[in-house]
Amino acid sequence: MHVCFFLSFSKQKVIKLVPENLLKKRKAYQAIKATQAKLALLQKRKVQKGQSLKFRRLEEFQRNSKRRLRDDVRLRRAEQRPPPPLPPAKNTLAFAVRIRMIKGVSPKVKKVIQMLRLRKIFSGAFVKISKTSLNMLKTVEPYVAWGFPNLKSVRELILKRGQLKMNKRRIPLTDNVVIEQHLGQYGIICLEDLIHEICSAGKNFRMVNRFLWPFCLSVPRHSARDKVGLLKDMGEPGPRAEDINRVIRKFN
C-alpha cells in the first residue's frame, strides 16, 4: 500500500516556473497585437464607408525628391551671395501671396511659408519690411509673389476680406466694438485705426497683423479648367514691386 502511494506521488507532473521577464515580454507582445488588430478593424470600417485607399505612384516620389533637391541647391547658393538690399524707406509694408503648390518642397521652405501664414494656395498676408523678412521672402521666392501695396489696396483688402481671429474662429470686420475690446490697449479703437496701423507698419503692426486672419483671394471658377490662364493673370512668383496692386484688385 505504501509502495503504490509512493509511485503515484512520484508520477505527478512538476509545473515549471516561467521567468518574470519572459511573462512581461509575452504581455507586451499581446498588447501590441491587440492594438494592431484594432487599428486594422478601424481602417477596414473606413474603407467600407467609402473612403478609398490613397495610393502614391513612384513618379510622385521622384518629382518631390527633385523639387526638394532643387530647393536645397538654391538655398545653398543663396547663402553664398550677399543679402538683398533694403528697399527705399517709403516702402515699409509688403503683401505676399502664395501662387504655387508646395507639395514635396524643402522642409526649410515649408517652415518659412508657415511662418508667413501662407498655408493655403492663393492666400495672402501683410509683412513688415526688414532684413529678416526679406530673407524669408527670398527663401520662398519660387512659390510666393510679393510687392508693395498702396493705401487703396490695403483698404480694399481689409474692408472686403478682413476677418478677425478669435478662439480659432473667423469673425468678419463689421463691428468696431470687437476691435476696441482686443486692440484698444494699443490705441486702435476702430477700423480706420487698424487700416492706418497696417499701412504705416507702426510699432504695433505685429499684434494687429496677428489679430487678422490671412486673406483668401477670390479665384475664378474656371481656374480648374484653365490653370494656364489663371497663372498668366496672377503672374510669376517673386518680387513684383507696385504690380502687386494689380493682383490685389483683380483677385480681391
PDB file of C-alpha atoms in Angstrom:
ATOM      1  CA  MET A   1       0.000   0.000   0.000  1.00  0.00           C
ATOM      2  CA  HIS A   2       2.737   2.394   0.908  1.00  0.00           C
ATOM      3  CA  VAL A   3       4.674   1.487  -2.226  1.00  0.00           C
ATOM      4  CA  CYS A   4       1.692   2.265  -4.534  1.00  0.00           C
ATOM      5  CA  PHE A   5       1.170   5.641  -2.874  1.00  0.00           C
ATOM      6  CA  PHE A   6       4.851   6.491  -3.356  1.00  0.00           C
ATOM      7  CA  LEU A   7       4.700   5.542  -7.045  1.00  0.00           C
ATOM      8  CA  SER A   8       1.543   7.619  -7.693  1.00  0.00           C
ATOM      9  CA  PHE A   9       3.102  10.600  -5.920  1.00  0.00           C
ATOM     10  CA  SER A  10       6.293  10.331  -7.946  1.00  0.00           C
ATOM     11  CA  LYS A  11       4.347  10.247 -11.246  1.00  0.00           C
ATOM     12  CA  GLN A  12       2.729  13.682 -10.695  1.00  0.00           C
ATOM     13  CA  LYS A  13       3.823  16.382 -13.212  1.00  0.00           C
ATOM     14  CA  VAL A  14       6.105  19.071 -11.952  1.00  0.00           C
ATOM     15  CA  ILE A  15       4.999  22.611 -13.030  1.00  0.00           C
ATOM     16  CA  LYS A  16       7.887  24.553 -14.490  1.00  0.00           C
ATOM     17  CA  LEU A  17       8.194  28.173 -13.369  1.00  0.00           C
ATOM     18  CA  VAL A  18       8.360  30.861 -16.107  1.00  0.00           C
ATOM     19  CA  PRO A  19      10.794  33.765 -15.597  1.00  0.00           C
ATOM     20  CA  GLU A  20       9.189  37.125 -14.856  1.00  0.00           C
ATOM     21  CA  ASN A  21      10.891  38.951 -17.728  1.00  0.00           C
ATOM     22  CA  LEU A  22       9.516  36.395 -20.198  1.00  0.00           C
ATOM     23  CA  LEU A  23       5.989  36.922 -18.858  1.00  0.00           C
ATOM     24  CA  LYS A  24       6.387  40.700 -19.311  1.00  0.00           C
ATOM     25  CA  LYS A  25       7.536  40.216 -22.913  1.00  0.00           C
ATOM     26  CA  ARG A  26       4.550  37.990 -23.661  1.00  0.00           C
ATOM     27  CA  LYS A  27       2.174  40.531 -22.145  1.00  0.00           C
ATOM     28  CA  ALA A  28       3.680  43.401 -24.145  1.00  0.00           C
ATOM     29  CA  TYR A  29       3.555  41.361 -27.356  1.00  0.00           C
ATOM     30  CA  GLN A  30      -0.113  40.522 -26.791  1.00  0.00           C
ATOM     31  CA  ALA A  31      -0.897  44.211 -26.200  1.00  0.00           C
ATOM     32  CA  ILE A  32       0.842  45.180 -29.458  1.00  0.00           C
ATOM     33  CA  LYS A  33      -1.047  42.538 -31.425  1.00  0.00           C
ATOM     34  CA  ALA A  34      -4.360  43.660 -29.910  1.00  0.00           C
ATOM     35  CA  THR A  35      -3.651  47.294 -30.874  1.00  0.00           C
ATOM     36  CA  GLN A  36      -2.721  46.307 -34.435  1.00  0.00           C
ATOM     37  CA  ALA A  37      -5.905  44.257 -34.768  1.00  0.00           C
ATOM     38  CA  LYS A  38      -7.990  47.197 -33.521  1.00  0.00           C
ATOM     39  CA  LEU A  39      -6.357  49.618 -35.982  1.00  0.00           C
ATOM     40  CA  ALA A  40      -6.850  47.160 -38.839  1.00  0.00           C
ATOM     41  CA  LEU A  41     -10.531  46.861 -37.962  1.00  0.00           C
ATOM     42  CA  LEU A  42     -10.954  50.643 -37.862  1.00  0.00           C
ATOM     43  CA  GLN A  43      -9.207  51.009 -41.227  1.00  0.00           C
ATOM     44  CA  LYS A  44     -11.459  48.327 -42.694  1.00  0.00           C
ATOM     45  CA  ARG A  45     -14.546  50.180 -41.464  1.00  0.00           C
ATOM     46  CA  LYS A  46     -13.295  53.419 -43.044  1.00  0.00           C
ATOM     47  CA  VAL A  47     -12.800  51.684 -46.387  1.00  0.00           C
ATOM     48  CA  GLN A  48     -16.261  50.180 -46.155  1.00  0.00           C
ATOM     49  CA  LYS A  49     -17.766  53.639 -45.555  1.00  0.00           C
ATOM     50  CA  GLY A  50     -16.443  54.817 -48.907  1.00  0.00           C
ATOM     51  CA  GLN A  51     -13.034  56.276 -48.074  1.00  0.00           C
ATOM     52  CA  SER A  52     -10.814  54.787 -50.717  1.00  0.00           C
ATOM     53  CA  LEU A  53      -7.197  53.961 -50.001  1.00  0.00           C
ATOM     54  CA  LYS A  54      -4.675  56.546 -51.186  1.00  0.00           C
ATOM     55  CA  PHE A  55      -2.022  55.163 -53.489  1.00  0.00           C
ATOM     56  CA  ARG A  56       1.081  57.185 -54.333  1.00  0.00           C
ATOM     57  CA  ARG A  57       2.881  56.485 -57.556  1.00  0.00           C
ATOM     58  CA  LEU A  58       6.627  56.240 -57.913  1.00  0.00           C
ATOM     59  CA  GLU A  59       6.628  59.297 -60.203  1.00  0.00           C
ATOM     60  CA  GLU A  60       5.264  61.409 -57.344  1.00  0.00           C
ATOM     61  CA  PHE A  61       8.135  60.444 -55.029  1.00  0.00           C
ATOM     62  CA  GLN A  62      10.614  61.171 -57.816  1.00  0.00           C
ATOM     63  CA  ARG A  63       9.067  64.572 -58.551  1.00  0.00           C
ATOM     64  CA  ASN A  64       9.057  65.538 -54.856  1.00  0.00           C
ATOM     65  CA  SER A  65      12.669  64.434 -54.493  1.00  0.00           C
ATOM     66  CA  LYS A  66      13.745  66.599 -57.442  1.00  0.00           C
ATOM     67  CA  ARG A  67      11.878  69.596 -56.071  1.00  0.00           C
ATOM     68  CA  ARG A  68      13.438  69.160 -52.624  1.00  0.00           C
ATOM     69  CA  LEU A  69      16.908  68.814 -54.131  1.00  0.00           C
ATOM     70  CA  ARG A  70      16.363  71.926 -56.263  1.00  0.00           C
ATOM     71  CA  ASP A  71      15.330  73.913 -53.177  1.00  0.00           C
ATOM     72  CA  ASP A  72      18.379  72.738 -51.219  1.00  0.00           C
ATOM     73  CA  VAL A  73      20.743  73.743 -54.038  1.00  0.00           C
ATOM     74  CA  ARG A  74      19.031  77.124 -54.439  1.00  0.00           C
ATOM     75  CA  LEU A  75      19.206  77.879 -50.709  1.00  0.00           C
ATOM     76  CA  ARG A  76      22.851  76.792 -50.551  1.00  0.00           C
ATOM     77  CA  ARG A  77      23.752  79.139 -53.395  1.00  0.00           C
ATOM     78  CA  ALA A  78      21.753  81.982 -51.833  1.00  0.00           C
ATOM     79  CA  GLU A  79      23.789  81.701 -48.622  1.00  0.00           C
ATOM     80  CA  GLN A  80      26.976  82.434 -50.587  1.00  0.00           C
ATOM     81  CA  ARG A  81      25.535  85.565 -52.204  1.00  0.00           C
ATOM     82  CA  PRO A  82      25.295  88.950 -50.468  1.00  0.00           C
ATOM     83  CA  PRO A  83      21.956  89.659 -48.742  1.00  0.00           C
ATOM     84  CA  PRO A  84      19.312  91.535 -50.767  1.00  0.00           C
ATOM     85  CA  PRO A  85      19.412  95.323 -50.312  1.00  0.00           C
ATOM     86  CA  LEU A  86      16.659  97.014 -48.358  1.00  0.00           C
ATOM     87  CA  PRO A  87      14.028  98.863 -50.460  1.00  0.00           C
ATOM     88  CA  PRO A  88      13.568 102.630 -50.153  1.00  0.00           C
ATOM     89  CA  ALA A  89      12.442 103.942 -46.790  1.00  0.00           C
ATOM     90  CA  LYS A  90       8.945 104.733 -48.114  1.00  0.00           C
ATOM     91  CA  ASN A  91       8.275 101.009 -48.708  1.00  0.00           C
ATOM     92  CA  THR A  92       7.760  99.659 -45.204  1.00  0.00           C
ATOM     93  CA  LEU A  93       4.923  97.220 -45.969  1.00  0.00           C
ATOM     94  CA  ALA A  94       4.716  94.216 -48.288  1.00  0.00           C
ATOM     95  CA  PHE A  95       1.878  91.905 -49.257  1.00  0.00           C
ATOM     96  CA  ALA A  96       2.778  88.273 -50.032  1.00  0.00           C
ATOM     97  CA  VAL A  97       0.561  85.852 -51.981  1.00  0.00           C
ATOM     98  CA  ARG A  98       1.260  82.147 -52.406  1.00  0.00           C
ATOM     99  CA  ILE A  99       0.649  81.189 -56.056  1.00  0.00           C
ATOM    100  CA  ARG A 100       2.384  77.797 -56.308  1.00  0.00           C
ATOM    101  CA  MET A 101       1.869  74.382 -54.725  1.00  0.00           C
ATOM    102  CA  ILE A 102       4.394  73.393 -52.057  1.00  0.00           C
ATOM    103  CA  LYS A 103       3.973  69.625 -52.156  1.00  0.00           C
ATOM    104  CA  GLY A 104       7.352  67.960 -51.726  1.00  0.00           C
ATOM    105  CA  VAL A 105       9.345  71.152 -51.117  1.00  0.00           C
ATOM    106  CA  SER A 106      12.268  71.503 -48.735  1.00  0.00           C
ATOM    107  CA  PRO A 107      11.381  71.480 -45.008  1.00  0.00           C
ATOM    108  CA  LYS A 108      13.016  74.906 -44.605  1.00  0.00           C
ATOM    109  CA  VAL A 109      10.796  76.391 -47.325  1.00  0.00           C
ATOM    110  CA  LYS A 110       7.706  74.827 -45.769  1.00  0.00           C
ATOM    111  CA  LYS A 111       8.597  76.236 -42.353  1.00  0.00           C
ATOM    112  CA  VAL A 112       9.042  79.761 -43.726  1.00  0.00           C
ATOM    113  CA  ILE A 113       5.695  79.541 -45.533  1.00  0.00           C
ATOM    114  CA  GLN A 114       4.055  78.558 -42.251  1.00  0.00           C
ATOM    115  CA  MET A 115       5.741  81.480 -40.503  1.00  0.00           C
ATOM    116  CA  LEU A 116       4.349  83.810 -43.169  1.00  0.00           C
ATOM    117  CA  ARG A 117       0.897  82.209 -42.585  1.00  0.00           C
ATOM    118  CA  LEU A 118       0.500  81.198 -46.241  1.00  0.00           C
ATOM    119  CA  ARG A 119      -0.634  77.633 -45.616  1.00  0.00           C
ATOM    120  CA  LYS A 120      -3.249  77.684 -48.404  1.00  0.00           C
ATOM    121  CA  ILE A 121      -2.654  78.458 -52.060  1.00  0.00           C
ATOM    122  CA  PHE A 122      -3.859  81.924 -53.184  1.00  0.00           C
ATOM    123  CA  SER A 123      -3.783  83.160 -49.583  1.00  0.00           C
ATOM    124  CA  GLY A 124      -2.065  86.417 -48.710  1.00  0.00           C
ATOM    125  CA  ALA A 125      -0.714  88.229 -45.664  1.00  0.00           C
ATOM    126  CA  PHE A 126       0.955  91.515 -44.806  1.00  0.00           C
ATOM    127  CA  VAL A 127       4.672  91.522 -43.996  1.00  0.00           C
ATOM    128  CA  LYS A 128       6.674  94.321 -42.405  1.00  0.00           C
ATOM    129  CA  ILE A 129       9.813  95.050 -44.419  1.00  0.00           C
ATOM    130  CA  SER A 130      13.024  94.267 -42.561  1.00  0.00           C
ATOM    131  CA  LYS A 131      16.246  92.418 -43.150  1.00  0.00           C
ATOM    132  CA  THR A 132      14.801  89.202 -41.699  1.00  0.00           C
ATOM    133  CA  SER A 133      11.537  89.381 -43.645  1.00  0.00           C
ATOM    134  CA  LEU A 134      13.392  89.985 -46.928  1.00  0.00           C
ATOM    135  CA  ASN A 135      15.498  86.870 -46.317  1.00  0.00           C
ATOM    136  CA  MET A 136      12.320  84.906 -45.622  1.00  0.00           C
ATOM    137  CA  LEU A 137      10.711  86.141 -48.843  1.00  0.00           C
ATOM    138  CA  LYS A 138      13.896  85.271 -50.710  1.00  0.00           C
ATOM    139  CA  THR A 139      13.685  81.719 -49.331  1.00  0.00           C
ATOM    140  CA  VAL A 140      10.146  81.179 -50.676  1.00  0.00           C
ATOM    141  CA  GLU A 141      10.632  83.204 -53.871  1.00  0.00           C
ATOM    142  CA  PRO A 142       9.671  80.404 -56.361  1.00  0.00           C
ATOM    143  CA  TYR A 143       6.292  79.943 -54.645  1.00  0.00           C
ATOM    144  CA  VAL A 144       5.276  83.416 -53.416  1.00  0.00           C
ATOM    145  CA  ALA A 145       4.650  86.719 -55.199  1.00  0.00           C
ATOM    146  CA  TRP A 146       5.116  89.832 -53.114  1.00  0.00           C
ATOM    147  CA  GLY A 147       5.176  93.570 -53.572  1.00  0.00           C
ATOM    148  CA  PHE A 148       4.423  96.927 -52.002  1.00  0.00           C
ATOM    149  CA  PRO A 149       0.677  97.664 -51.688  1.00  0.00           C
ATOM    150  CA  ASN A 150      -0.660 101.207 -51.571  1.00  0.00           C
ATOM    151  CA  LEU A 151      -3.276 102.620 -49.213  1.00  0.00           C
ATOM    152  CA  LYS A 152      -6.143 101.888 -51.611  1.00  0.00           C
ATOM    153  CA  SER A 153      -5.232  98.200 -51.916  1.00  0.00           C
ATOM    154  CA  VAL A 154      -4.827  97.799 -48.151  1.00  0.00           C
ATOM    155  CA  ARG A 155      -8.181  99.447 -47.514  1.00  0.00           C
ATOM    156  CA  GLU A 156      -9.994  97.329 -50.119  1.00  0.00           C
ATOM    157  CA  LEU A 157      -8.476  94.110 -48.790  1.00  0.00           C
ATOM    158  CA  ILE A 158      -9.390  94.786 -45.165  1.00  0.00           C
ATOM    159  CA  LEU A 159     -12.880  96.120 -45.903  1.00  0.00           C
ATOM    160  CA  LYS A 160     -13.821  93.248 -48.235  1.00  0.00           C
ATOM    161  CA  ARG A 161     -11.905  90.235 -46.926  1.00  0.00           C
ATOM    162  CA  GLY A 162     -10.762  91.273 -43.444  1.00  0.00           C
ATOM    163  CA  GLN A 163     -11.584  88.748 -40.734  1.00  0.00           C
ATOM    164  CA  LEU A 164     -10.715  88.568 -37.056  1.00  0.00           C
ATOM    165  CA  LYS A 165      -9.132  85.539 -35.440  1.00  0.00           C
ATOM    166  CA  MET A 166     -10.862  84.828 -32.129  1.00  0.00           C
ATOM    167  CA  ASN A 167     -10.668  81.423 -30.420  1.00  0.00           C
ATOM    168  CA  LYS A 168      -9.705  79.780 -33.746  1.00  0.00           C
ATOM    169  CA  ARG A 169     -12.851  81.218 -35.376  1.00  0.00           C
ATOM    170  CA  ARG A 170     -13.286  83.738 -38.185  1.00  0.00           C
ATOM    171  CA  ILE A 171     -15.345  86.835 -37.467  1.00  0.00           C
ATOM    172  CA  PRO A 172     -15.935  89.474 -40.205  1.00  0.00           C
ATOM    173  CA  LEU A 173     -14.675  93.011 -39.527  1.00  0.00           C
ATOM    174  CA  THR A 174     -18.091  94.621 -39.139  1.00  0.00           C
ATOM    175  CA  ASP A 175     -18.092  95.900 -35.546  1.00  0.00           C
ATOM    176  CA  ASN A 176     -15.725  98.450 -34.022  1.00  0.00           C
ATOM    177  CA  VAL A 177     -16.608  97.225 -30.513  1.00  0.00           C
ATOM    178  CA  VAL A 178     -14.792  93.932 -31.101  1.00  0.00           C
ATOM    179  CA  ILE A 179     -11.731  95.791 -32.415  1.00  0.00           C
ATOM    180  CA  GLU A 180     -11.698  98.051 -29.358  1.00  0.00           C
ATOM    181  CA  GLN A 181     -12.011  95.082 -26.975  1.00  0.00           C
ATOM    182  CA  HIS A 182      -8.980  93.287 -28.396  1.00  0.00           C
ATOM    183  CA  LEU A 183      -6.783  96.146 -29.656  1.00  0.00           C
ATOM    184  CA  GLY A 184      -7.879  99.068 -27.505  1.00  0.00           C
ATOM    185  CA  GLN A 185      -4.774  98.736 -25.325  1.00  0.00           C
ATOM    186  CA  TYR A 186      -2.681  99.616 -28.392  1.00  0.00           C
ATOM    187  CA  GLY A 187      -4.711 102.737 -29.207  1.00  0.00           C
ATOM    188  CA  ILE A 188      -6.728 101.062 -32.001  1.00  0.00           C
ATOM    189  CA  ILE A 189     -10.469 101.500 -31.450  1.00  0.00           C
ATOM    190  CA  CYS A 190     -11.960 101.384 -34.951  1.00  0.00           C
ATOM    191  CA  LEU A 191     -11.455 100.018 -38.445  1.00  0.00           C
ATOM    192  CA  GLU A 192      -9.731 103.169 -39.702  1.00  0.00           C
ATOM    193  CA  ASP A 193      -7.152 102.927 -36.920  1.00  0.00           C
ATOM    194  CA  LEU A 194      -6.495  99.307 -37.904  1.00  0.00           C
ATOM    195  CA  ILE A 195      -6.024 100.245 -41.576  1.00  0.00           C
ATOM    196  CA  HIS A 196      -3.664 103.089 -40.628  1.00  0.00           C
ATOM    197  CA  GLU A 197      -1.567 100.820 -38.378  1.00  0.00           C
ATOM    198  CA  ILE A 198      -1.236  98.193 -41.118  1.00  0.00           C
ATOM    199  CA  CYS A 199      -0.465 100.657 -43.904  1.00  0.00           C
ATOM    200  CA  SER A 200       2.102 102.611 -41.884  1.00  0.00           C
ATOM    201  CA  ALA A 201       3.660  99.437 -40.374  1.00  0.00           C
ATOM    202  CA  GLY A 202       3.743 101.065 -36.950  1.00  0.00           C
ATOM    203  CA  LYS A 203       5.137  99.779 -33.679  1.00  0.00           C
ATOM    204  CA  ASN A 204       2.019  97.661 -33.028  1.00  0.00           C
ATOM    205  CA  PHE A 205       1.979  96.134 -36.500  1.00  0.00           C
ATOM    206  CA  ARG A 206       2.870  92.655 -35.272  1.00  0.00           C
ATOM    207  CA  MET A 207      -0.049  92.457 -32.817  1.00  0.00           C
ATOM    208  CA  VAL A 208      -2.534  93.868 -35.324  1.00  0.00           C
ATOM    209  CA  ASN A 209      -1.358  91.577 -38.106  1.00  0.00           C
ATOM    210  CA  ARG A 210      -1.628  88.554 -35.793  1.00  0.00           C
ATOM    211  CA  PHE A 211      -5.161  89.694 -34.968  1.00  0.00           C
ATOM    212  CA  LEU A 212      -6.133  89.433 -38.677  1.00  0.00           C
ATOM    213  CA  TRP A 213      -6.848  86.163 -40.438  1.00  0.00           C
ATOM    214  CA  PRO A 214      -4.811  85.556 -43.649  1.00  0.00           C
ATOM    215  CA  PHE A 215      -6.627  86.905 -46.713  1.00  0.00           C
ATOM    216  CA  CYS A 216      -8.066  84.307 -49.116  1.00  0.00           C
ATOM    217  CA  LEU A 217      -8.117  85.801 -52.599  1.00  0.00           C
ATOM    218  CA  SER A 218     -11.007  85.016 -54.927  1.00  0.00           C
ATOM    219  CA  VAL A 219     -10.087  82.518 -57.643  1.00  0.00           C
ATOM    220  CA  PRO A 220     -12.397  82.205 -60.703  1.00  0.00           C
ATOM    221  CA  ARG A 221     -14.439  79.025 -61.023  1.00  0.00           C
ATOM    222  CA  HIS A 222     -12.888  78.211 -64.389  1.00  0.00           C
ATOM    223  CA  SER A 223      -9.410  78.068 -62.839  1.00  0.00           C
ATOM    224  CA  ALA A 224      -9.605  74.271 -62.540  1.00  0.00           C
ATOM    225  CA  ARG A 225     -10.040  74.011 -66.314  1.00  0.00           C
ATOM    226  CA  ASP A 226      -7.788  76.920 -67.309  1.00  0.00           C
ATOM    227  CA  LYS A 227      -4.795  76.825 -64.975  1.00  0.00           C
ATOM    228  CA  VAL A 228      -2.519  78.347 -67.599  1.00  0.00           C
ATOM    229  CA  GLY A 229      -4.779  81.369 -67.969  1.00  0.00           C
ATOM    230  CA  LEU A 230      -5.050  81.771 -64.211  1.00  0.00           C
ATOM    231  CA  LEU A 231      -1.286  81.699 -63.708  1.00  0.00           C
ATOM    232  CA  LYS A 232      -0.910  84.159 -66.575  1.00  0.00           C
ATOM    233  CA  ASP A 233      -3.280  86.580 -64.840  1.00  0.00           C
ATOM    234  CA  MET A 234      -1.628  86.025 -61.477  1.00  0.00           C
ATOM    235  CA  GLY A 235       1.871  86.476 -62.899  1.00  0.00           C
ATOM    236  CA  GLU A 236       5.215  84.999 -61.987  1.00  0.00           C
ATOM    237  CA  PRO A 237       6.343  84.493 -58.380  1.00  0.00           C
ATOM    238  CA  GLY A 238       8.994  86.656 -56.799  1.00  0.00           C
ATOM    239  CA  PRO A 239       9.250  90.421 -56.182  1.00  0.00           C
ATOM    240  CA  ARG A 240       6.591  92.356 -58.092  1.00  0.00           C
ATOM    241  CA  ALA A 241       7.016  95.849 -56.577  1.00  0.00           C
ATOM    242  CA  GLU A 242       3.971  98.020 -57.392  1.00  0.00           C
ATOM    243  CA  ASP A 243       2.421  95.386 -59.696  1.00  0.00           C
ATOM    244  CA  ILE A 244       1.066  93.586 -56.614  1.00  0.00           C
ATOM    245  CA  ASN A 245      -1.693  96.211 -56.531  1.00  0.00           C
ATOM    246  CA  ARG A 246      -2.999  94.910 -59.885  1.00  0.00           C
ATOM    247  CA  VAL A 247      -3.104  91.362 -58.495  1.00  0.00           C
ATOM    248  CA  ILE A 248      -4.970  92.523 -55.391  1.00  0.00           C
ATOM    249  CA  ARG A 249      -7.595  94.424 -57.412  1.00  0.00           C
ATOM    250  CA  LYS A 250      -8.070  91.569 -59.885  1.00  0.00           C
ATOM    251  CA  PHE A 251      -8.488  88.774 -57.324  1.00  0.00           C
ATOM    252  CA  ASN A 252      -9.968  90.667 -54.388  1.00  0.00           C
TER     253      ASN A 252
END
